């Protein structure tokens, strides 16, 4: 009877270890997407300035944004996914409570409290919460950044975990390098190829936009960002 229980216990332990290994890999999915995919997003969206100061600054009713709106939406979705995974898979007993962890949590709390106070007293609350055209980084995005940092801090447990960070970064660097090489040569894959154009301009905007001129002059590289 004892030997049988020991065998069952060993089998259960192996099953639990396999299940935990799968969970550990699944929990890296948001980080992989954040590092490898989201920085590559370039897609047209029209922004309606909801703050009078923004209207005065750009003097346009609508602003075309290729680089930040869809990235920001994807980041928020990944942040929500991180929170869901944390709720489903992270045991309270596994949460780090050492001195370094407390420093991270306290500093994160201070940043968010100061951000909330700044937003409350801002004259431009919509911008303070959601950010501005071509830079969708307001209070919501700051909260997302904090969640991302703490999530990564808690799930990276050992040296073996770094492979799930390094490989997505290598993928991103390779793709960006290819895009950048073409841009440096004066050929923009996004605006000068049909598939690239269809990728960054949604179908409902194509008739309105028509042919778009390239932002990429020869010997200047943007990759998939809005700055050189």
PDB file of C-alpha atoms in Angstrom:
ATOM      1  CA  UNK A   1       0.000   0.000   0.000  1.00  0.00           C
ATOM      2  CA  UNK A   2       2.821   2.397   0.889  1.00  0.00           C
ATOM      3  CA  UNK A   3       4.679   1.702  -2.337  1.00  0.00           C
ATOM      4  CA  UNK A   4       1.494   2.251  -4.381  1.00  0.00           C
ATOM      5  CA  UNK A   5       0.866   5.578  -2.649  1.00  0.00           C
ATOM      6  CA  UNK A   6       4.477   6.543  -3.288  1.00  0.00           C
ATOM      7  CA  UNK A   7       4.105   5.757  -7.017  1.00  0.00           C
ATOM      8  CA  UNK A   8       0.838   7.734  -7.204  1.00  0.00           C
ATOM      9  CA  UNK A   9       2.467  10.604  -5.336  1.00  0.00           C
ATOM     10  CA  UNK A  10       5.425  10.588  -7.756  1.00  0.00           C
ATOM     11  CA  UNK A  11       3.100  10.537 -10.780  1.00  0.00           C
ATOM     12  CA  UNK A  12       1.073  13.425  -9.368  1.00  0.00           C
ATOM     13  CA  UNK A  13       4.256  15.349  -8.690  1.00  0.00           C
ATOM     14  CA  UNK A  14       5.433  14.837 -12.293  1.00  0.00           C
ATOM     15  CA  UNK A  15       2.025  15.940 -13.618  1.00  0.00           C
ATOM     16  CA  UNK A  16       2.087  19.026 -11.413  1.00  0.00           C
ATOM     17  CA  UNK A  17       5.608  19.886 -12.547  1.00  0.00           C
ATOM     18  CA  UNK A  18       4.619  19.507 -16.210  1.00  0.00           C
ATOM     19  CA  UNK A  19       1.513  21.635 -15.657  1.00  0.00           C
ATOM     20  CA  UNK A  20       3.569  24.317 -13.928  1.00  0.00           C
ATOM     21  CA  UNK A  21       6.118  24.281 -16.748  1.00  0.00           C
ATOM     22  CA  UNK A  22       3.328  24.862 -19.282  1.00  0.00           C
ATOM     23  CA  UNK A  23       1.848  27.669 -17.145  1.00  0.00           C
ATOM     24  CA  UNK A  24       5.262  29.316 -16.860  1.00  0.00           C
ATOM     25  CA  UNK A  25       5.572  29.361 -20.652  1.00  0.00           C
ATOM     26  CA  UNK A  26       2.000  30.598 -21.146  1.00  0.00           C
ATOM     27  CA  UNK A  27       2.656  33.484 -18.764  1.00  0.00           C
ATOM     28  CA  UNK A  28       5.438  34.713 -21.030  1.00  0.00           C
ATOM     29  CA  UNK A  29       3.045  35.124 -23.991  1.00  0.00           C
ATOM     30  CA  UNK A  30       2.161  38.772 -23.155  1.00  0.00           C
ATOM     31  CA  UNK A  31       5.845  39.641 -22.746  1.00  0.00           C
ATOM     32  CA  UNK A  32       6.757  37.937 -26.022  1.00  0.00           C
ATOM     33  CA  UNK A  33       4.034  39.873 -27.858  1.00  0.00           C
ATOM     34  CA  UNK A  34       5.044  43.134 -26.188  1.00  0.00           C
ATOM     35  CA  UNK A  35       8.665  42.720 -27.214  1.00  0.00           C
ATOM     36  CA  UNK A  36       8.361  41.067 -30.631  1.00  0.00           C
ATOM     37  CA  UNK A  37       5.080  42.209 -32.175  1.00  0.00           C
ATOM     38  CA  UNK A  38       3.676  45.417 -30.699  1.00  0.00           C
ATOM     39  CA  UNK A  39       6.713  47.616 -31.540  1.00  0.00           C
ATOM     40  CA  UNK A  40       6.225  46.603 -35.198  1.00  0.00           C
ATOM     41  CA  UNK A  41       2.625  47.856 -35.376  1.00  0.00           C
ATOM     42  CA  UNK A  42       2.168  50.665 -37.898  1.00  0.00           C
ATOM     43  CA  UNK A  43      -1.452  51.367 -38.845  1.00  0.00           C
ATOM     44  CA  UNK A  44      -3.417  54.474 -39.753  1.00  0.00           C
ATOM     45  CA  UNK A  45      -5.975  55.794 -37.316  1.00  0.00           C
ATOM     46  CA  UNK A  46      -7.601  59.217 -37.263  1.00  0.00           C
ATOM     47  CA  UNK A  47      -7.490  61.075 -33.965  1.00  0.00           C
ATOM     48  CA  UNK A  48     -10.152  63.635 -33.077  1.00  0.00           C
ATOM     49  CA  UNK A  49      -8.529  66.142 -30.706  1.00  0.00           C
ATOM     50  CA  UNK A  50     -10.833  66.484 -27.682  1.00  0.00           C
ATOM     51  CA  UNK A  51      -8.843  69.202 -25.989  1.00  0.00           C
ATOM     52  CA  UNK A  52      -8.994  72.855 -27.177  1.00  0.00           C
ATOM     53  CA  UNK A  53      -5.249  73.253 -26.633  1.00  0.00           C
ATOM     54  CA  UNK A  54      -4.541  70.306 -28.957  1.00  0.00           C
ATOM     55  CA  UNK A  55      -6.828  71.847 -31.582  1.00  0.00           C
ATOM     56  CA  UNK A  56      -4.911  75.109 -31.333  1.00  0.00           C
ATOM     57  CA  UNK A  57      -1.563  73.331 -31.455  1.00  0.00           C
ATOM     58  CA  UNK A  58      -2.195  71.295 -34.606  1.00  0.00           C
ATOM     59  CA  UNK A  59      -4.961  73.420 -36.157  1.00  0.00           C
ATOM     60  CA  UNK A  60      -6.673  70.342 -37.609  1.00  0.00           C
ATOM     61  CA  UNK A  61     -10.047  68.714 -37.043  1.00  0.00           C
ATOM     62  CA  UNK A  62      -8.590  65.228 -37.586  1.00  0.00           C
ATOM     63  CA  UNK A  63      -5.033  64.029 -37.179  1.00  0.00           C
ATOM     64  CA  UNK A  64      -3.664  60.978 -38.940  1.00  0.00           C
ATOM     65  CA  UNK A  65      -1.690  58.772 -36.606  1.00  0.00           C
ATOM     66  CA  UNK A  66       0.251  55.761 -37.875  1.00  0.00           C
ATOM     67  CA  UNK A  67       2.529  55.017 -34.970  1.00  0.00           C
ATOM     68  CA  UNK A  68       0.979  55.352 -31.517  1.00  0.00           C
ATOM     69  CA  UNK A  69      -2.776  54.698 -31.330  1.00  0.00           C
ATOM     70  CA  UNK A  70      -2.806  51.025 -32.293  1.00  0.00           C
ATOM     71  CA  UNK A  71       0.389  50.394 -30.318  1.00  0.00           C
ATOM     72  CA  UNK A  72      -1.235  51.945 -27.239  1.00  0.00           C
ATOM     73  CA  UNK A  73      -4.384  49.843 -27.656  1.00  0.00           C
ATOM     74  CA  UNK A  74      -2.306  46.669 -28.029  1.00  0.00           C
ATOM     75  CA  UNK A  75      -0.267  47.532 -24.920  1.00  0.00           C
ATOM     76  CA  UNK A  76      -3.444  48.037 -22.873  1.00  0.00           C
ATOM     77  CA  UNK A  77      -4.823  44.692 -24.096  1.00  0.00           C
ATOM     78  CA  UNK A  78      -1.572  42.947 -23.149  1.00  0.00           C
ATOM     79  CA  UNK A  79      -1.714  44.602 -19.730  1.00  0.00           C
ATOM     80  CA  UNK A  80      -5.242  43.271 -19.192  1.00  0.00           C
ATOM     81  CA  UNK A  81      -4.013  39.817 -20.270  1.00  0.00           C
ATOM     82  CA  UNK A  82      -1.173  40.063 -17.745  1.00  0.00           C
ATOM     83  CA  UNK A  83      -3.639  40.877 -14.965  1.00  0.00           C
ATOM     84  CA  UNK A  84      -5.851  37.936 -15.971  1.00  0.00           C
ATOM     85  CA  UNK A  85      -2.891  35.531 -16.073  1.00  0.00           C
ATOM     86  CA  UNK A  86      -1.688  36.813 -12.701  1.00  0.00           C
ATOM     87  CA  UNK A  87      -5.120  36.194 -11.177  1.00  0.00           C
ATOM     88  CA  UNK A  88      -5.450  32.716 -12.690  1.00  0.00           C
ATOM     89  CA  UNK A  89      -1.958  31.312 -12.354  1.00  0.00           C
ATOM     90  CA  UNK A  90       0.038  33.114  -9.658  1.00  0.00           C
ATOM     91  CA  UNK A  91      -0.182  31.619  -6.183  1.00  0.00           C
ATOM     92  CA  UNK A  92       0.076  34.095  -3.320  1.00  0.00           C
ATOM     93  CA  UNK A  93       2.748  31.923  -1.742  1.00  0.00           C
ATOM     94  CA  UNK A  94       4.912  32.383  -4.879  1.00  0.00           C
ATOM     95  CA  UNK A  95       4.828  36.184  -4.788  1.00  0.00           C
ATOM     96  CA  UNK A  96       8.181  37.701  -3.916  1.00  0.00           C
ATOM     97  CA  UNK A  97       8.129  39.646  -0.649  1.00  0.00           C
ATOM     98  CA  UNK A  98      11.831  40.370  -0.201  1.00  0.00           C
ATOM     99  CA  UNK A  99      13.375  43.812   0.267  1.00  0.00           C
ATOM    100  CA  UNK A 100      13.907  44.428  -3.470  1.00  0.00           C
ATOM    101  CA  UNK A 101      10.281  43.530  -4.201  1.00  0.00           C
ATOM    102  CA  UNK A 102       9.041  45.973  -1.584  1.00  0.00           C
ATOM    103  CA  UNK A 103      11.199  48.732  -3.077  1.00  0.00           C
ATOM    104  CA  UNK A 104       9.715  48.053  -6.533  1.00  0.00           C
ATOM    105  CA  UNK A 105       6.171  48.094  -5.171  1.00  0.00           C
ATOM    106  CA  UNK A 106       6.670  51.255  -3.086  1.00  0.00           C
ATOM    107  CA  UNK A 107       8.303  53.158  -5.954  1.00  0.00           C
ATOM    108  CA  UNK A 108       5.561  52.001  -8.352  1.00  0.00           C
ATOM    109  CA  UNK A 109       2.918  53.158  -5.884  1.00  0.00           C
ATOM    110  CA  UNK A 110       4.576  56.569  -5.530  1.00  0.00           C
ATOM    111  CA  UNK A 111       4.739  57.018  -9.304  1.00  0.00           C
ATOM    112  CA  UNK A 112       1.058  56.148  -9.728  1.00  0.00           C
ATOM    113  CA  UNK A 113      -0.059  58.352  -6.831  1.00  0.00           C
ATOM    114  CA  UNK A 114       1.878  61.328  -8.237  1.00  0.00           C
ATOM    115  CA  UNK A 115       0.483  60.605 -11.722  1.00  0.00           C
ATOM    116  CA  UNK A 116      -3.083  60.561 -10.379  1.00  0.00           C
ATOM    117  CA  UNK A 117      -2.522  63.817  -8.476  1.00  0.00           C
ATOM    118  CA  UNK A 118      -1.007  65.407 -11.573  1.00  0.00           C
ATOM    119  CA  UNK A 119      -4.003  64.284 -13.634  1.00  0.00           C
ATOM    120  CA  UNK A 120      -6.527  65.602 -11.107  1.00  0.00           C
ATOM    121  CA  UNK A 121      -4.962  69.062 -11.121  1.00  0.00           C
ATOM    122  CA  UNK A 122      -4.248  69.169 -14.853  1.00  0.00           C
ATOM    123  CA  UNK A 123      -6.096  71.744 -16.963  1.00  0.00           C
ATOM    124  CA  UNK A 124      -6.070  69.247 -19.830  1.00  0.00           C
ATOM    125  CA  UNK A 125      -7.512  66.129 -18.225  1.00  0.00           C
ATOM    126  CA  UNK A 126      -8.217  64.230 -21.438  1.00  0.00           C
ATOM    127  CA  UNK A 127      -4.594  64.590 -22.525  1.00  0.00           C
ATOM    128  CA  UNK A 128      -3.397  63.749 -19.010  1.00  0.00           C
ATOM    129  CA  UNK A 129      -5.418  60.509 -19.020  1.00  0.00           C
ATOM    130  CA  UNK A 130      -5.045  59.353 -22.641  1.00  0.00           C
ATOM    131  CA  UNK A 131      -2.038  61.215 -24.012  1.00  0.00           C
ATOM    132  CA  UNK A 132      -1.776  63.248 -27.167  1.00  0.00           C
ATOM    133  CA  UNK A 133      -1.715  62.735 -30.913  1.00  0.00           C
ATOM    134  CA  UNK A 134       1.292  60.623 -31.936  1.00  0.00           C
ATOM    135  CA  UNK A 135       2.105  60.007 -28.272  1.00  0.00           C
ATOM    136  CA  UNK A 136      -0.690  58.117 -26.544  1.00  0.00           C
ATOM    137  CA  UNK A 137       0.979  58.143 -23.140  1.00  0.00           C
ATOM    138  CA  UNK A 138      -1.230  59.437 -20.363  1.00  0.00           C
ATOM    139  CA  UNK A 139      -2.217  58.113 -16.950  1.00  0.00           C
ATOM    140  CA  UNK A 140      -3.677  54.914 -18.420  1.00  0.00           C
ATOM    141  CA  UNK A 141      -0.441  54.117 -20.237  1.00  0.00           C
ATOM    142  CA  UNK A 142       1.664  54.874 -17.163  1.00  0.00           C
ATOM    143  CA  UNK A 143      -0.458  52.363 -15.261  1.00  0.00           C
ATOM    144  CA  UNK A 144       0.099  49.832 -18.045  1.00  0.00           C
ATOM    145  CA  UNK A 145       3.874  50.375 -17.888  1.00  0.00           C
ATOM    146  CA  UNK A 146       3.863  49.776 -14.123  1.00  0.00           C
ATOM    147  CA  UNK A 147       1.861  46.552 -14.512  1.00  0.00           C
ATOM    148  CA  UNK A 148       4.210  45.373 -17.274  1.00  0.00           C
ATOM    149  CA  UNK A 149       7.284  46.034 -15.149  1.00  0.00           C
ATOM    150  CA  UNK A 150       5.929  44.282 -12.048  1.00  0.00           C
ATOM    151  CA  UNK A 151       4.617  41.344 -14.101  1.00  0.00           C
ATOM    152  CA  UNK A 152       8.029  40.800 -15.682  1.00  0.00           C
ATOM    153  CA  UNK A 153       9.716  41.222 -12.295  1.00  0.00           C
ATOM    154  CA  UNK A 154       7.578  38.502 -10.724  1.00  0.00           C
ATOM    155  CA  UNK A 155       7.530  35.884 -13.494  1.00  0.00           C
ATOM    156  CA  UNK A 156      11.233  35.971 -14.386  1.00  0.00           C
ATOM    157  CA  UNK A 157      12.421  33.493 -11.779  1.00  0.00           C
ATOM    158  CA  UNK A 158      15.775  32.249 -13.070  1.00  0.00           C
ATOM    159  CA  UNK A 159      18.342  32.458 -15.883  1.00  0.00           C
ATOM    160  CA  UNK A 160      16.342  30.039 -18.030  1.00  0.00           C
ATOM    161  CA  UNK A 161      13.513  32.578 -18.219  1.00  0.00           C
ATOM    162  CA  UNK A 162      15.666  35.088 -20.083  1.00  0.00           C
ATOM    163  CA  UNK A 163      15.358  33.094 -23.307  1.00  0.00           C
ATOM    164  CA  UNK A 164      11.718  34.254 -23.519  1.00  0.00           C
ATOM    165  CA  UNK A 165      12.939  37.848 -23.391  1.00  0.00           C
ATOM    166  CA  UNK A 166      16.065  37.609 -25.521  1.00  0.00           C
ATOM    167  CA  UNK A 167      14.510  35.715 -28.455  1.00  0.00           C
ATOM    168  CA  UNK A 168      11.628  38.177 -29.009  1.00  0.00           C
ATOM    169  CA  UNK A 169      14.106  41.068 -28.872  1.00  0.00           C
ATOM    170  CA  UNK A 170      16.325  39.354 -31.462  1.00  0.00           C
ATOM    171  CA  UNK A 171      13.266  38.852 -33.705  1.00  0.00           C
ATOM    172  CA  UNK A 172      12.339  42.531 -33.310  1.00  0.00           C
ATOM    173  CA  UNK A 173      15.879  43.690 -34.058  1.00  0.00           C
ATOM    174  CA  UNK A 174      16.113  41.544 -37.201  1.00  0.00           C
ATOM    175  CA  UNK A 175      12.768  42.745 -38.619  1.00  0.00           C
ATOM    176  CA  UNK A 176      13.500  46.371 -37.738  1.00  0.00           C
ATOM    177  CA  UNK A 177      16.969  46.102 -39.266  1.00  0.00           C
ATOM    178  CA  UNK A 178      15.494  44.824 -42.542  1.00  0.00           C
ATOM    179  CA  UNK A 179      12.922  47.646 -42.637  1.00  0.00           C
ATOM    180  CA  UNK A 180      15.584  50.169 -41.686  1.00  0.00           C
ATOM    181  CA  UNK A 181      17.983  48.986 -44.393  1.00  0.00           C
ATOM    182  CA  UNK A 182      15.329  49.563 -47.053  1.00  0.00           C
ATOM    183  CA  UNK A 183      14.461  52.944 -45.542  1.00  0.00           C
ATOM    184  CA  UNK A 184      18.102  53.969 -45.521  1.00  0.00           C
ATOM    185  CA  UNK A 185      18.263  53.128 -49.208  1.00  0.00           C
ATOM    186  CA  UNK A 186      15.227  55.353 -49.819  1.00  0.00           C
ATOM    187  CA  UNK A 187      12.739  52.528 -50.391  1.00  0.00           C
ATOM    188  CA  UNK A 188       9.886  52.357 -47.895  1.00  0.00           C
ATOM    189  CA  UNK A 189       8.329  48.905 -47.751  1.00  0.00           C
ATOM    190  CA  UNK A 190       5.194  50.346 -46.141  1.00  0.00           C
ATOM    191  CA  UNK A 191       4.361  53.025 -48.694  1.00  0.00           C
ATOM    192  CA  UNK A 192       6.072  51.750 -51.843  1.00  0.00           C
ATOM    193  CA  UNK A 193       4.727  48.204 -51.912  1.00  0.00           C
ATOM    194  CA  UNK A 194       1.095  47.131 -52.241  1.00  0.00           C
ATOM    195  CA  UNK A 195       1.213  44.665 -49.358  1.00  0.00           C
ATOM    196  CA  UNK A 196       2.873  47.246 -47.113  1.00  0.00           C
ATOM    197  CA  UNK A 197       0.274  49.880 -47.982  1.00  0.00           C
ATOM    198  CA  UNK A 198      -2.577  47.438 -47.300  1.00  0.00           C
ATOM    199  CA  UNK A 199      -0.929  46.535 -44.006  1.00  0.00           C
ATOM    200  CA  UNK A 200      -0.782  50.074 -42.620  1.00  0.00           C
ATOM    201  CA  UNK A 201      -3.900  51.629 -44.174  1.00  0.00           C
ATOM    202  CA  UNK A 202      -7.224  50.062 -43.143  1.00  0.00           C
ATOM    203  CA  UNK A 203      -9.570  49.319 -46.024  1.00  0.00           C
ATOM    204  CA  UNK A 204     -12.120  51.928 -44.927  1.00  0.00           C
ATOM    205  CA  UNK A 205      -9.506  54.685 -45.247  1.00  0.00           C
ATOM    206  CA  UNK A 206      -7.849  53.696 -48.541  1.00  0.00           C
ATOM    207  CA  UNK A 207     -10.138  55.636 -50.860  1.00  0.00           C
ATOM    208  CA  UNK A 208      -9.881  58.683 -48.622  1.00  0.00           C
ATOM    209  CA  UNK A 209      -6.110  58.511 -48.233  1.00  0.00           C
ATOM    210  CA  UNK A 210      -5.141  57.504 -51.760  1.00  0.00           C
ATOM    211  CA  UNK A 211      -1.428  57.261 -52.350  1.00  0.00           C
ATOM    212  CA  UNK A 212       0.630  58.266 -49.333  1.00  0.00           C
ATOM    213  CA  UNK A 213       4.015  59.872 -49.534  1.00  0.00           C
ATOM    214  CA  UNK A 214       6.871  58.308 -47.639  1.00  0.00           C
ATOM    215  CA  UNK A 215       8.148  59.825 -44.412  1.00  0.00           C
ATOM    216  CA  UNK A 216      11.434  58.083 -45.049  1.00  0.00           C
ATOM    217  CA  UNK A 217      13.974  60.160 -46.890  1.00  0.00           C
ATOM    218  CA  UNK A 218      17.116  58.461 -48.126  1.00  0.00           C
ATOM    219  CA  UNK A 219      19.672  57.777 -45.371  1.00  0.00           C
ATOM    220  CA  UNK A 220      17.074  58.314 -42.606  1.00  0.00           C
ATOM    221  CA  UNK A 221      15.678  55.411 -40.618  1.00  0.00           C
ATOM    222  CA  UNK A 222      12.484  55.290 -38.564  1.00  0.00           C
ATOM    223  CA  UNK A 223      11.856  51.566 -38.438  1.00  0.00           C
ATOM    224  CA  UNK A 224       8.316  51.384 -37.081  1.00  0.00           C
ATOM    225  CA  UNK A 225       8.565  54.442 -34.839  1.00  0.00           C
ATOM    226  CA  UNK A 226       7.677  58.066 -35.468  1.00  0.00           C
ATOM    227  CA  UNK A 227      11.130  59.521 -34.820  1.00  0.00           C
ATOM    228  CA  UNK A 228      14.518  59.116 -36.483  1.00  0.00           C
TER     229      UNK A 228
END
